[in-house]
Amino acid sequence: QVQLVESGGGSVQAGGSLRLSCAVYGYTYSSDCMGWFRQAPGQEREGVAAIRSSGSTNYADSVKGRFTISQDNAKSMLYLQINSLKPEDTAMYYCAADPTCGDVPGGSLMPRQYKYWGQGTQVTVSS
């Protein structure tokens, strides 16, 4: 059974940093694409960062230069380093796995591409 478990969220002030982690269980992690998504209340889920097993990455324009996605295949872990947090970054953050790993360089940022999802970790940024 595939299970993704996020951790590392919290409440921080604007300008602060957080490192989100995603532990992957029951899944052949090293061969596919992984991504981080977020969803704020009343808004659609959006992709913020993705990574292919090769290490190539893809970021949403709104987070480029502030967010860094990384992975440790040996430990089946996915990470998201978030710097220079802004109040508009407030959302539930989810990690997800895409077994098909489409053709988008660095991995897709479209939620519908992803098959497996975690339960999320909340990030709240105060001004």
PDB file of C-alpha atoms in Angstrom:
ATOM      1  CA  GLN A   1       0.000   0.000   0.000  1.00  0.00           C
ATOM      2  CA  VAL A   2       1.382   3.352  -1.043  1.00  0.00           C
ATOM      3  CA  GLN A   3       1.548   5.974   1.674  1.00  0.00           C
ATOM      4  CA  LEU A   4       2.947   9.492   1.578  1.00  0.00           C
ATOM      5  CA  VAL A   5       3.361  11.326   4.872  1.00  0.00           C
ATOM      6  CA  GLU A   6       4.173  15.044   5.005  1.00  0.00           C
ATOM      7  CA  SER A   7       5.688  16.878   7.949  1.00  0.00           C
ATOM      8  CA  GLY A   8       7.425  20.148   8.736  1.00  0.00           C
ATOM      9  CA  GLY A   9       4.617  22.628   8.386  1.00  0.00           C
ATOM     10  CA  GLY A  10       3.945  25.321  10.950  1.00  0.00           C
ATOM     11  CA  SER A  11       3.228  28.956  11.679  1.00  0.00           C
ATOM     12  CA  VAL A  12       5.948  31.434  10.790  1.00  0.00           C
ATOM     13  CA  GLN A  13       6.317  35.145  10.214  1.00  0.00           C
ATOM     14  CA  ALA A  14       6.796  36.600   6.776  1.00  0.00           C
ATOM     15  CA  GLY A  15      10.384  36.315   5.669  1.00  0.00           C
ATOM     16  CA  GLY A  16      10.919  33.092   7.571  1.00  0.00           C
ATOM     17  CA  SER A  17      11.756  29.623   6.295  1.00  0.00           C
ATOM     18  CA  LEU A  18      10.426  26.101   6.585  1.00  0.00           C
ATOM     19  CA  ARG A  19      11.548  22.720   5.330  1.00  0.00           C
ATOM     20  CA  LEU A  20       8.773  20.326   4.452  1.00  0.00           C
ATOM     21  CA  SER A  21       9.426  16.591   4.306  1.00  0.00           C
ATOM     22  CA  CYS A  22       7.534  13.765   2.663  1.00  0.00           C
ATOM     23  CA  ALA A  23       8.187  10.141   3.589  1.00  0.00           C
ATOM     24  CA  VAL A  24       7.194   7.615   0.934  1.00  0.00           C
ATOM     25  CA  TYR A  25       6.181   4.079   1.861  1.00  0.00           C
ATOM     26  CA  GLY A  26       5.252   1.080  -0.256  1.00  0.00           C
ATOM     27  CA  TYR A  27       6.255   2.639  -3.541  1.00  0.00           C
ATOM     28  CA  THR A  28       9.097   2.248  -6.013  1.00  0.00           C
ATOM     29  CA  TYR A  29      10.118   5.805  -5.481  1.00  0.00           C
ATOM     30  CA  SER A  30      13.225   6.076  -7.581  1.00  0.00           C
ATOM     31  CA  SER A  31      11.669   5.675 -11.017  1.00  0.00           C
ATOM     32  CA  ASP A  32       9.066   8.383 -11.188  1.00  0.00           C
ATOM     33  CA  CYS A  33       8.147  12.007 -10.655  1.00  0.00           C
ATOM     34  CA  MET A  34       7.313  13.625  -7.357  1.00  0.00           C
ATOM     35  CA  GLY A  35       5.712  16.966  -6.678  1.00  0.00           C
ATOM     36  CA  TRP A  36       4.642  19.461  -4.058  1.00  0.00           C
ATOM     37  CA  PHE A  37       1.264  21.119  -4.270  1.00  0.00           C
ATOM     38  CA  ARG A  38      -0.649  23.586  -2.140  1.00  0.00           C
ATOM     39  CA  GLN A  39      -4.239  24.519  -1.608  1.00  0.00           C
ATOM     40  CA  ALA A  40      -5.514  27.587   0.178  1.00  0.00           C
ATOM     41  CA  PRO A  41      -9.107  27.787   1.452  1.00  0.00           C
ATOM     42  CA  GLY A  42     -11.516  28.442  -1.389  1.00  0.00           C
ATOM     43  CA  GLN A  43      -8.852  27.994  -4.029  1.00  0.00           C
ATOM     44  CA  GLU A  44      -7.889  25.202  -6.378  1.00  0.00           C
ATOM     45  CA  ARG A  45      -4.930  22.985  -5.670  1.00  0.00           C
ATOM     46  CA  GLU A  46      -1.842  24.235  -7.479  1.00  0.00           C
ATOM     47  CA  GLY A  47       1.523  22.735  -8.215  1.00  0.00           C
ATOM     48  CA  VAL A  48       4.531  24.557  -6.812  1.00  0.00           C
ATOM     49  CA  ALA A  49       7.459  22.234  -7.538  1.00  0.00           C
ATOM     50  CA  ALA A  50       8.203  18.901  -9.182  1.00  0.00           C
ATOM     51  CA  ILE A  51      11.230  16.688  -9.611  1.00  0.00           C
ATOM     52  CA  ARG A  52      12.065  13.760 -11.835  1.00  0.00           C
ATOM     53  CA  SER A  53      14.108  10.781 -10.747  1.00  0.00           C
ATOM     54  CA  SER A  54      16.962  12.214 -12.837  1.00  0.00           C
ATOM     55  CA  GLY A  55      17.004  15.249 -10.571  1.00  0.00           C
ATOM     56  CA  SER A  56      15.628  17.756 -13.031  1.00  0.00           C
ATOM     57  CA  THR A  57      13.130  20.164 -11.481  1.00  0.00           C
ATOM     58  CA  ASN A  58      10.213  22.370 -12.393  1.00  0.00           C
ATOM     59  CA  TYR A  59       8.802  25.308 -10.404  1.00  0.00           C
ATOM     60  CA  ALA A  60       5.772  27.516 -10.568  1.00  0.00           C
ATOM     61  CA  ASP A  61       6.684  31.086 -11.440  1.00  0.00           C
ATOM     62  CA  SER A  62       5.303  32.317  -8.123  1.00  0.00           C
ATOM     63  CA  VAL A  63       7.864  30.356  -6.115  1.00  0.00           C
ATOM     64  CA  LYS A  64      10.974  30.405  -8.293  1.00  0.00           C
ATOM     65  CA  GLY A  65      13.995  31.544  -6.337  1.00  0.00           C
ATOM     66  CA  ARG A  66      12.298  30.899  -2.981  1.00  0.00           C
ATOM     67  CA  PHE A  67      11.336  27.212  -3.051  1.00  0.00           C
ATOM     68  CA  THR A  68      13.722  24.314  -3.613  1.00  0.00           C
ATOM     69  CA  ILE A  69      12.580  20.741  -4.158  1.00  0.00           C
ATOM     70  CA  SER A  70      14.957  17.871  -3.482  1.00  0.00           C
ATOM     71  CA  GLN A  71      14.870  14.153  -2.926  1.00  0.00           C
ATOM     72  CA  ASP A  72      16.806  11.406  -1.228  1.00  0.00           C
ATOM     73  CA  ASN A  73      16.011   8.281  -3.218  1.00  0.00           C
ATOM     74  CA  ALA A  74      17.890   6.019  -0.842  1.00  0.00           C
ATOM     75  CA  LYS A  75      15.697   7.178   2.030  1.00  0.00           C
ATOM     76  CA  SER A  76      12.513   7.539  -0.047  1.00  0.00           C
ATOM     77  CA  MET A  77      12.212  11.135   1.100  1.00  0.00           C
ATOM     78  CA  LEU A  78      11.081  14.259  -0.695  1.00  0.00           C
ATOM     79  CA  TYR A  79      11.774  17.760   0.597  1.00  0.00           C
ATOM     80  CA  LEU A  80      10.656  21.315  -0.031  1.00  0.00           C
ATOM     81  CA  GLN A  81      12.792  24.131   1.318  1.00  0.00           C
ATOM     82  CA  ILE A  82      10.727  27.297   1.525  1.00  0.00           C
ATOM     83  CA  ASN A  83      12.499  30.603   2.064  1.00  0.00           C
ATOM     84  CA  SER A  84      11.339  34.212   2.199  1.00  0.00           C
ATOM     85  CA  LEU A  85       7.838  33.123   3.112  1.00  0.00           C
ATOM     86  CA  LYS A  86       4.970  35.436   2.247  1.00  0.00           C
ATOM     87  CA  PRO A  87       1.437  35.539   3.669  1.00  0.00           C
ATOM     88  CA  GLU A  88       0.155  34.365   0.285  1.00  0.00           C
ATOM     89  CA  ASP A  89       2.123  31.129   0.761  1.00  0.00           C
ATOM     90  CA  THR A  90      -0.356  30.169   3.482  1.00  0.00           C
ATOM     91  CA  ALA A  91      -1.944  26.866   2.445  1.00  0.00           C
ATOM     92  CA  MET A  92      -2.076  23.147   3.027  1.00  0.00           C
ATOM     93  CA  TYR A  93       0.931  21.621   1.321  1.00  0.00           C
ATOM     94  CA  TYR A  94       0.755  18.146  -0.205  1.00  0.00           C
ATOM     95  CA  CYS A  95       3.316  15.829  -1.705  1.00  0.00           C
ATOM     96  CA  ALA A  96       2.328  13.532  -4.538  1.00  0.00           C
ATOM     97  CA  ALA A  97       3.750  10.795  -6.746  1.00  0.00           C
ATOM     98  CA  ASP A  98       3.301  10.405 -10.489  1.00  0.00           C
ATOM     99  CA  PRO A  99       4.061   6.891 -11.733  1.00  0.00           C
ATOM    100  CA  THR A 100       3.771   7.860 -15.403  1.00  0.00           C
ATOM    101  CA  CYS A 101       6.060  10.889 -15.168  1.00  0.00           C
ATOM    102  CA  GLY A 102       4.830  12.571 -18.372  1.00  0.00           C
ATOM    103  CA  ASP A 103       6.851  14.594 -20.813  1.00  0.00           C
ATOM    104  CA  VAL A 104       7.104  17.895 -18.945  1.00  0.00           C
ATOM    105  CA  PRO A 105      10.750  18.724 -18.210  1.00  0.00           C
ATOM    106  CA  GLY A 106      11.274  18.460 -14.487  1.00  0.00           C
ATOM    107  CA  GLY A 107       7.861  16.918 -13.926  1.00  0.00           C
ATOM    108  CA  SER A 108       4.318  18.150 -14.280  1.00  0.00           C
ATOM    109  CA  LEU A 109       2.741  20.743 -11.992  1.00  0.00           C
ATOM    110  CA  MET A 110      -0.769  19.589 -12.879  1.00  0.00           C
ATOM    111  CA  PRO A 111      -2.517  17.846  -9.967  1.00  0.00           C
ATOM    112  CA  ARG A 112      -4.449  15.543 -12.311  1.00  0.00           C
ATOM    113  CA  GLN A 113      -1.162  13.984 -13.437  1.00  0.00           C
ATOM    114  CA  TYR A 114      -0.495  12.573  -9.965  1.00  0.00           C
ATOM    115  CA  LYS A 115      -1.863   9.326  -8.640  1.00  0.00           C
ATOM    116  CA  TYR A 116      -0.736   9.128  -5.010  1.00  0.00           C
ATOM    117  CA  TRP A 117      -1.202  11.868  -2.429  1.00  0.00           C
ATOM    118  CA  GLY A 118      -0.351  12.567   1.167  1.00  0.00           C
ATOM    119  CA  GLN A 119      -2.690  14.093   3.745  1.00  0.00           C
ATOM    120  CA  GLY A 120      -0.950  17.455   3.795  1.00  0.00           C
ATOM    121  CA  THR A 121       0.873  19.705   6.220  1.00  0.00           C
ATOM    122  CA  GLN A 122      -0.334  23.212   7.038  1.00  0.00           C
ATOM    123  CA  VAL A 123       1.831  26.268   6.438  1.00  0.00           C
ATOM    124  CA  THR A 124       0.622  29.556   7.898  1.00  0.00           C
ATOM    125  CA  VAL A 125       2.522  32.783   7.311  1.00  0.00           C
ATOM    126  CA  SER A 126       1.696  35.903   9.283  1.00  0.00           C
ATOM    127  CA  SER A 127       2.611  39.424   8.218  1.00  0.00           C
TER     128      SER A 127
END
